[in-house]
Short mmCIF file of C-alpha atoms in Angstrom, two decimals:
data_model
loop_
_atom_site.label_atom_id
_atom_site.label_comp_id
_atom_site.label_asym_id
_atom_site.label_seq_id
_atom_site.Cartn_x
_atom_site.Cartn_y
_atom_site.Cartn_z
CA UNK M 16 3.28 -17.96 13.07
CA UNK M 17 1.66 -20.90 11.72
CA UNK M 18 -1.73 -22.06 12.85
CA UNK M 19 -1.30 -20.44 16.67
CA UNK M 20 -3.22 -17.46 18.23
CA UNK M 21 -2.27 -14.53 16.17
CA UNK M 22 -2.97 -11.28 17.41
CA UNK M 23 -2.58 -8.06 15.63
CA UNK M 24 -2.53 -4.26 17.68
CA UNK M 25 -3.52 -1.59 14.90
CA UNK M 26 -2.90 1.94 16.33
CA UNK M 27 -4.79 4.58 14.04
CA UNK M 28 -7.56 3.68 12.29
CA UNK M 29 -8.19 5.48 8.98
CA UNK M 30 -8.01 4.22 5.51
CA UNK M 31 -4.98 2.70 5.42
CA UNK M 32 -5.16 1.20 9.63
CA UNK M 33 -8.98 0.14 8.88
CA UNK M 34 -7.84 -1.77 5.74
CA UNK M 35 -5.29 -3.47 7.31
CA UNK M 36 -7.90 -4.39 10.58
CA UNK M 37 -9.88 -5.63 7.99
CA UNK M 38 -7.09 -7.75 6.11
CA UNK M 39 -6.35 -9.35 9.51
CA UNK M 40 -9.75 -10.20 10.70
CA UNK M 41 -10.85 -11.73 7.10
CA UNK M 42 -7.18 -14.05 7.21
CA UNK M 43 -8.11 -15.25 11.18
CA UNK M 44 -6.14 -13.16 13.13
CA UNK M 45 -7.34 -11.48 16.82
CA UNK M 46 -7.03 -7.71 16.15
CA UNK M 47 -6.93 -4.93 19.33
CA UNK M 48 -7.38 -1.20 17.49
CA UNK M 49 -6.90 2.14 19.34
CA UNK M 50 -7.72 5.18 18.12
CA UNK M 51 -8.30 8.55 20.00
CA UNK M 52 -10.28 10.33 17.60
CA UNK M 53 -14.15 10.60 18.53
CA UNK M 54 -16.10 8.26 16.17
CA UNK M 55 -12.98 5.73 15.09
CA UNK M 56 -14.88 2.70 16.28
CA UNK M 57 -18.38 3.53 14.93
CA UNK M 58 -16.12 4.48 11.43
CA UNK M 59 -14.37 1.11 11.33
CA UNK M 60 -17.22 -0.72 11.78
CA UNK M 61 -18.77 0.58 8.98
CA UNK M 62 -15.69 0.01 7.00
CA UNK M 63 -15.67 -3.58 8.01
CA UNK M 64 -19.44 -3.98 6.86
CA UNK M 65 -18.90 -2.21 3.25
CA UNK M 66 -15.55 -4.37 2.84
CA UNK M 67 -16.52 -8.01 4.12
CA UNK M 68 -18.58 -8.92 0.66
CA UNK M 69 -15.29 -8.33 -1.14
CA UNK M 70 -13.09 -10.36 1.27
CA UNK M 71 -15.24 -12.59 1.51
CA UNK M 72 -15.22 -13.01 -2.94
CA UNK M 73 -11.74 -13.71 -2.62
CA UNK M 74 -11.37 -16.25 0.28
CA UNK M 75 -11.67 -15.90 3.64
CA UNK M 76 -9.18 -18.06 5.72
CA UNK M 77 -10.17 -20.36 8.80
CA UNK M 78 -11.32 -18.65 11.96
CA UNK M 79 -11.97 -15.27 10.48
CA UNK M 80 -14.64 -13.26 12.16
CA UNK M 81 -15.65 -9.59 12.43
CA UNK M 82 -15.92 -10.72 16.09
CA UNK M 83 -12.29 -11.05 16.66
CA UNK M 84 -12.09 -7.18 16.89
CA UNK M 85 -11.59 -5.14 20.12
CA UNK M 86 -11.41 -1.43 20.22
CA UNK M 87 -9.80 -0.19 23.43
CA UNK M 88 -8.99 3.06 25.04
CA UNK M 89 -5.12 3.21 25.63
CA UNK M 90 -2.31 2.40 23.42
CA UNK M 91 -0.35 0.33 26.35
CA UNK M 92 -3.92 -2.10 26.54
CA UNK M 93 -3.54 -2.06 22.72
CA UNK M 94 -0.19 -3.67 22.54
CA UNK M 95 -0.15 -5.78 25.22
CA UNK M 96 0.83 -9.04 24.15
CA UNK M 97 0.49 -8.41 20.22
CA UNK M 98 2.88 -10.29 18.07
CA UNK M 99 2.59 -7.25 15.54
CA UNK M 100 1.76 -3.76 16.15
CA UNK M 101 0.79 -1.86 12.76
CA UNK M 102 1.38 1.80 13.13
CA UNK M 103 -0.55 4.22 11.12
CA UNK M 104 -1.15 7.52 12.14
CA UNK M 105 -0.11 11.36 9.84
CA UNK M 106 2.83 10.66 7.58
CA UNK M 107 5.15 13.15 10.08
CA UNK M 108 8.50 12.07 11.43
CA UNK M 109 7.98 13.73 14.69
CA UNK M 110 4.66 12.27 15.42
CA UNK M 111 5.41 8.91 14.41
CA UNK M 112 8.14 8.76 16.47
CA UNK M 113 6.50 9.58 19.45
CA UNK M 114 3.75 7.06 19.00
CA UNK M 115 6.39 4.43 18.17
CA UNK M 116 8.44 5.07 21.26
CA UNK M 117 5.27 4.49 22.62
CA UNK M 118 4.65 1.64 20.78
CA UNK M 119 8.44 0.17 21.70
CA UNK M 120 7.64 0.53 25.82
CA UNK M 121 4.61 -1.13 25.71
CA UNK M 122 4.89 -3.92 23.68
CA UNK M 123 6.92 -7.25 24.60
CA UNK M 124 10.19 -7.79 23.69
CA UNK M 125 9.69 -9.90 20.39
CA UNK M 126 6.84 -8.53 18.68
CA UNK M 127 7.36 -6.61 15.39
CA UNK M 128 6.55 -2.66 14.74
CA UNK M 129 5.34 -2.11 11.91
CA UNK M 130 5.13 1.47 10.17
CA UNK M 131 2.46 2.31 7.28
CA UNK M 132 4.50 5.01 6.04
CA UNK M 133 4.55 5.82 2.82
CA UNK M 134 7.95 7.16 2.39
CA UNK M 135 9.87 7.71 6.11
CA UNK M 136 12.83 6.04 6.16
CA UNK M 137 12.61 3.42 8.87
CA UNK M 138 16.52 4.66 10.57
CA UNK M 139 14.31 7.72 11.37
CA UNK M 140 11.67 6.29 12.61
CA UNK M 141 13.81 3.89 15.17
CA UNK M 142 15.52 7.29 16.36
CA UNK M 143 13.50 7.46 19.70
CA UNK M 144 13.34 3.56 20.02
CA UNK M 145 14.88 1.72 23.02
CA UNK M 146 14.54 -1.30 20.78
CA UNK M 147 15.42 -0.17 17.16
CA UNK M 148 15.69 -4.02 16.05
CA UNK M 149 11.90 -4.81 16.54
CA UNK M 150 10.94 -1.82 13.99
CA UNK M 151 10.35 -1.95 10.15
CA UNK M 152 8.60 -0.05 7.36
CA UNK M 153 5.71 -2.13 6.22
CA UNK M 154 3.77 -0.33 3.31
CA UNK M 155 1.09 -1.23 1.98
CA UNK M 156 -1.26 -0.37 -0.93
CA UNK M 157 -5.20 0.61 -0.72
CA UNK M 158 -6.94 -0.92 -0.53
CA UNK M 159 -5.02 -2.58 2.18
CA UNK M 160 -7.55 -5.94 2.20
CA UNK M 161 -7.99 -6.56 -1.65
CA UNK M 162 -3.87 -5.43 -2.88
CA UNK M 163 -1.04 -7.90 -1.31
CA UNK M 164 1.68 -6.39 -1.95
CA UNK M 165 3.72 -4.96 1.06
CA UNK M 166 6.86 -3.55 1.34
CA UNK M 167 9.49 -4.06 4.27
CA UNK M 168 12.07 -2.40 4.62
CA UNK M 169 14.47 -2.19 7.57
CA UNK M 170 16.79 0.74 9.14
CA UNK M 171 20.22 0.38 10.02
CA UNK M 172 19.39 -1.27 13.70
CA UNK M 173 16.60 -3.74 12.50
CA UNK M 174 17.61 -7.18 12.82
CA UNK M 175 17.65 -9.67 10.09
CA UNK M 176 15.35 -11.92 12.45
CA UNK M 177 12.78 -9.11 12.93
CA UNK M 178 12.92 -9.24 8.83
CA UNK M 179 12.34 -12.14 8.27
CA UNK M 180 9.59 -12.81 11.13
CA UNK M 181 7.37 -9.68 9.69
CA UNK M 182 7.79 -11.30 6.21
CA UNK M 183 6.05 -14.28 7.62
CA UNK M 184 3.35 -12.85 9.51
CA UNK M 185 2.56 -10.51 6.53
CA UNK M 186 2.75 -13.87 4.77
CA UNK M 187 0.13 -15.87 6.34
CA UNK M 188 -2.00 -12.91 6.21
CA UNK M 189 -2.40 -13.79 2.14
CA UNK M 190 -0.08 -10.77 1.37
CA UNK M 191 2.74 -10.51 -1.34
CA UNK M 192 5.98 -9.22 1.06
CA UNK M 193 8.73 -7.44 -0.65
CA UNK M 194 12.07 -6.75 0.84
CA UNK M 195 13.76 -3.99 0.41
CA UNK M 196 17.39 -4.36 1.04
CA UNK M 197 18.47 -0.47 0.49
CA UNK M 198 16.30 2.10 2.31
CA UNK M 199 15.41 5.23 -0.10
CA UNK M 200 12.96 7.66 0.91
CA UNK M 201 9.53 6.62 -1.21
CA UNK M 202 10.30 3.01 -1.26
CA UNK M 203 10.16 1.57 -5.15
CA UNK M 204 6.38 1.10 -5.90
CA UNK M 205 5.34 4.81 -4.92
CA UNK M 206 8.48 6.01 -6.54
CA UNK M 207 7.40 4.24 -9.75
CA UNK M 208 3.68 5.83 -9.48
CA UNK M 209 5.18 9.11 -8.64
CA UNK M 210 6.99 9.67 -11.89
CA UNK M 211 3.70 8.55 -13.92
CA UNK M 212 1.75 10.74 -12.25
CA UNK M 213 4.04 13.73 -12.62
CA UNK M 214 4.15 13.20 -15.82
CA UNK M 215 0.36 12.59 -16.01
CA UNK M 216 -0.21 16.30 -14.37
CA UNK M 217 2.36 17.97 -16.91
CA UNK M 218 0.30 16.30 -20.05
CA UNK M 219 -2.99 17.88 -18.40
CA UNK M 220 -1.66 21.36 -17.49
CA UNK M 221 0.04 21.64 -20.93
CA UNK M 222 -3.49 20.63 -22.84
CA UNK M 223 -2.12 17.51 -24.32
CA UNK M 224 -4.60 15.75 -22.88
CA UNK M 225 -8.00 15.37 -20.28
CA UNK M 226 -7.42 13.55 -17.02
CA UNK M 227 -10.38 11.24 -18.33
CA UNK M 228 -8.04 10.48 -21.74
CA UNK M 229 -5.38 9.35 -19.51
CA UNK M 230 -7.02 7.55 -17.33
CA UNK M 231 -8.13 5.56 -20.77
CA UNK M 232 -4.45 5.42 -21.99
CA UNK M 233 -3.59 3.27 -18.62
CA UNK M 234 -6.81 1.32 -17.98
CA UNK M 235 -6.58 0.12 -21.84
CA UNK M 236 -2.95 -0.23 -22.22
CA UNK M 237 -0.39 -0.17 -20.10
CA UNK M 238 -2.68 -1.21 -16.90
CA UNK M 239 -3.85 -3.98 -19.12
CA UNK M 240 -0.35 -5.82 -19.21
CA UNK M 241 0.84 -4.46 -15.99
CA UNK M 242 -1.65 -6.35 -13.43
CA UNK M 243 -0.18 -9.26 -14.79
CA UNK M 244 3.93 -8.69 -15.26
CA UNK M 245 5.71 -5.55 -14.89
CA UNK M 246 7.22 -2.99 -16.45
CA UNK M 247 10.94 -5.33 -17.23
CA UNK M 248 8.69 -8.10 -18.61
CA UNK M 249 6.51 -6.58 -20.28
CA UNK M 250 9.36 -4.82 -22.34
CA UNK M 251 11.02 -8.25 -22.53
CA UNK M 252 7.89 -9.19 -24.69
CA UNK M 253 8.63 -6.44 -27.15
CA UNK M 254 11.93 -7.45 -27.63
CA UNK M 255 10.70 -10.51 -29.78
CA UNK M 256 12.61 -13.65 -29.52
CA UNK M 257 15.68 -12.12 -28.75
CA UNK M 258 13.46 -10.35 -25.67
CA UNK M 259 15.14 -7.75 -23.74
CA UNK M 260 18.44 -7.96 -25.32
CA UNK M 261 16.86 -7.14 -29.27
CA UNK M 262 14.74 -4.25 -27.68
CA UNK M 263 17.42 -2.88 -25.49
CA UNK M 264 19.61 -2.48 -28.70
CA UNK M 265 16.47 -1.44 -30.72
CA UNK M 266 14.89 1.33 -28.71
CA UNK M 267 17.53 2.13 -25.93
CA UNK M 268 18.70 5.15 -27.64
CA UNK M 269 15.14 6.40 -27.49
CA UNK M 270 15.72 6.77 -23.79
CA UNK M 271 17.76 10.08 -24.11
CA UNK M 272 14.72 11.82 -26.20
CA UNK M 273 13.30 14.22 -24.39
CA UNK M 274 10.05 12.82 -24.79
CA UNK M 275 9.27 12.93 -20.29
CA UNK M 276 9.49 15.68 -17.48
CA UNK M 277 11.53 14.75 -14.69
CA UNK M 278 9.97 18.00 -12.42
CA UNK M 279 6.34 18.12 -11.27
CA UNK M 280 4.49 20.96 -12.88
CA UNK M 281 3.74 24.16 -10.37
CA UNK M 282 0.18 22.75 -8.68
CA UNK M 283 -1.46 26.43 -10.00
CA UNK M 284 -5.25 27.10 -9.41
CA UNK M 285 -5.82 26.00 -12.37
CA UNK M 286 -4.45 22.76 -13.20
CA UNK M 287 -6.21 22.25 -9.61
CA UNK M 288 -9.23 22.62 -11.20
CA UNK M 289 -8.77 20.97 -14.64
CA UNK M 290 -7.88 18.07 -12.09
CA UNK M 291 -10.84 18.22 -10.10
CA UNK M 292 -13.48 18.80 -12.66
CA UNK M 293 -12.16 16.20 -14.79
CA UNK M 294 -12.57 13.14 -11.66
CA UNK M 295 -15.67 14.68 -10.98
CA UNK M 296 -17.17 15.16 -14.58
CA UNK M 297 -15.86 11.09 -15.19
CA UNK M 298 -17.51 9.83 -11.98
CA UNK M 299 -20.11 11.00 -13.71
CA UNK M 300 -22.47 11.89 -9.85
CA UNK M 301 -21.62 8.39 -8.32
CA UNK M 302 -20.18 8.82 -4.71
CA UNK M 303 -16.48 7.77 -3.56
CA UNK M 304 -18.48 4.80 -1.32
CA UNK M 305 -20.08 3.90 -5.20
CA UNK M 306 -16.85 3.84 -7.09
CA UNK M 307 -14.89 1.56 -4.08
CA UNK M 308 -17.44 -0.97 -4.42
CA UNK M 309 -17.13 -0.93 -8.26
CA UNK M 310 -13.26 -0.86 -7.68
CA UNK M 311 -13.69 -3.89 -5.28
CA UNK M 312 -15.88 -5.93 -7.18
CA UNK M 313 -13.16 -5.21 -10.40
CA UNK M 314 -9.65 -6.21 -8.08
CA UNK M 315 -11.80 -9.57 -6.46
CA UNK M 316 -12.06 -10.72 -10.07
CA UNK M 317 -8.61 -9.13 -11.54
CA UNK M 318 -6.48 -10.91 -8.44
CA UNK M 319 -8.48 -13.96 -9.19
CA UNK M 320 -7.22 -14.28 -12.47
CA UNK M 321 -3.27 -12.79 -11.73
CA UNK M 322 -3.22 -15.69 -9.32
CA UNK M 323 -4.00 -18.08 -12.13
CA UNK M 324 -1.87 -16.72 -14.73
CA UNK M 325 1.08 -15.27 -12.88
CA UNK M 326 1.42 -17.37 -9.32
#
């Protein structure tokens, strides 16, 4: 898809499908959105309005308009012609596959499904498909217009042409693809933030620590090194001259401490609330809608700067 009409079906349309409308729209692409729920249009508009400044901070490409959203009434008018349908409705197998089976008879015969889930494996998602080969997982991050990274992954009936034609739309939509040769249920990134936060909930419910302190001990250090090479590189760095090689012989053995907690903690009552009042005590009375612009404002200026250091 290089510089030709590009148009873009989004079916669902909450956090994650209005990011992605708005992702589209601010890299030039045509964008139909259905959504049955009362309200979905009026709520993506507003989305759209309290995301643009930020988009617009980090680059809009040619031809993209707020204009170049339609909201229709039917799934089938939705799809119609779209070279890529991104499916987001509830993270649950049996509902997804209905709407993608949907999805599958209405579209035409080349154009790409796309799944938002966050952990599905695509072969179950294709079960219901009359054309398995046009489907992948594509999951992205929120917010879905700021982070680029996206993750496709394909099932066992996906084609390596559908593969490689969603990496290239997701491509020219200013997006960091990532191909995931080996389904596994989670993917890698949410897999990787899974076991931090487990073991972020254990150091809370045992009294080791506030959820404000570590929040502190990621945004200061490990976050700080992180937004700009991983967790291989940074480790790599530690290593010296020798890099990985001098501090896998220096601290692998540390690895069999039990220093983590492989099992989540039992969500009781009351690490509930220790979790709760600790976000809300640290937001300190500004609203969700307050803290995403902040957050915005903080990833226009952090990608910015990954982009110069880290291409």
């Amino acid at each position: 898809m290089g510089n030709e009409s590009k148009k873009v079906a989004v079916i669902g349309t909450g956090v994650i499908g209005n990011g992605w409308i708005i992702r589209f729209l601010a890299n030039g692409f045509d964008v139909v959105a259905f959504d049955p729920a009362d309200g979905a249009e009026e709520r993506t508009s507003a989305a759209i309005d309290r995301a643009w400044e930020s988009v617009e901070a980090l680059g809009l490409k040619e031809g993209a308009s707020k204009e170049r959203l339609t909201f229709v009434s039917t799934l089938e008018e939705a799809v119609q012609g779209a070279d890529l349908i991104q499916e987001n409705v509830p993270e649950r197998v049996d509902v997804k596959q209905a709407v993608l089976h949907d999805i599958d008879v209405h579209s035409k015969s080349n154009a790409i499904i796309g799944s938002s889930t966050s952990g599905i494996k695509p072969t179950d998602l294709q079960e219901k498909l009359k054309n398995p080969e046009k489907l992948v997982v594509a999951h992205p991050f929120n917010p879905v217009y700021l982070l680029p990274l996206v993750e496709i992954v394909g099932g066992e009936k996906t084609t390596q042409n559908t593969i490689d034609t969603a990496y290239k739309i997701y491509e020219s939509a200013q997006m960091k693809p990532m191909v995931i040769d080996k389904e596994i249920e989670g993917f890698i990134a949410d897999r990787l933030m899974e076991a931090l936060w487990r073991e972020a909930l254990h150091l809370v419910n045992d009294g080791v620590a506030t959820t404000e302190e570590v929040d502190k001990a990621i945004t200061y250090g490990a976050g700080l090194r992180w937004a700009q090479m991983g967790p291989f590189m940074t480790f790599h760095l530690a290593g010296g001259d020798q890099g990985m090689r001098h501090m896998l012989e220096q601290f692998g053995p540390a690895l069999k401490l039990p220093w983590t907690k492989l099992e989540a903690p039992e969500l009781t009552d009351e690490l509930k609330e220790r979790v709760i009042t600790g976000c809300e005590n640290f937001a300190n009375d500004r609203s969700v809608e307050e803290l995403e612009r902040q957050r915005n404002e903080f990833l226009v200026k952090l990608i910015d700067l990954v982009e110069d250091y880290w291409p």
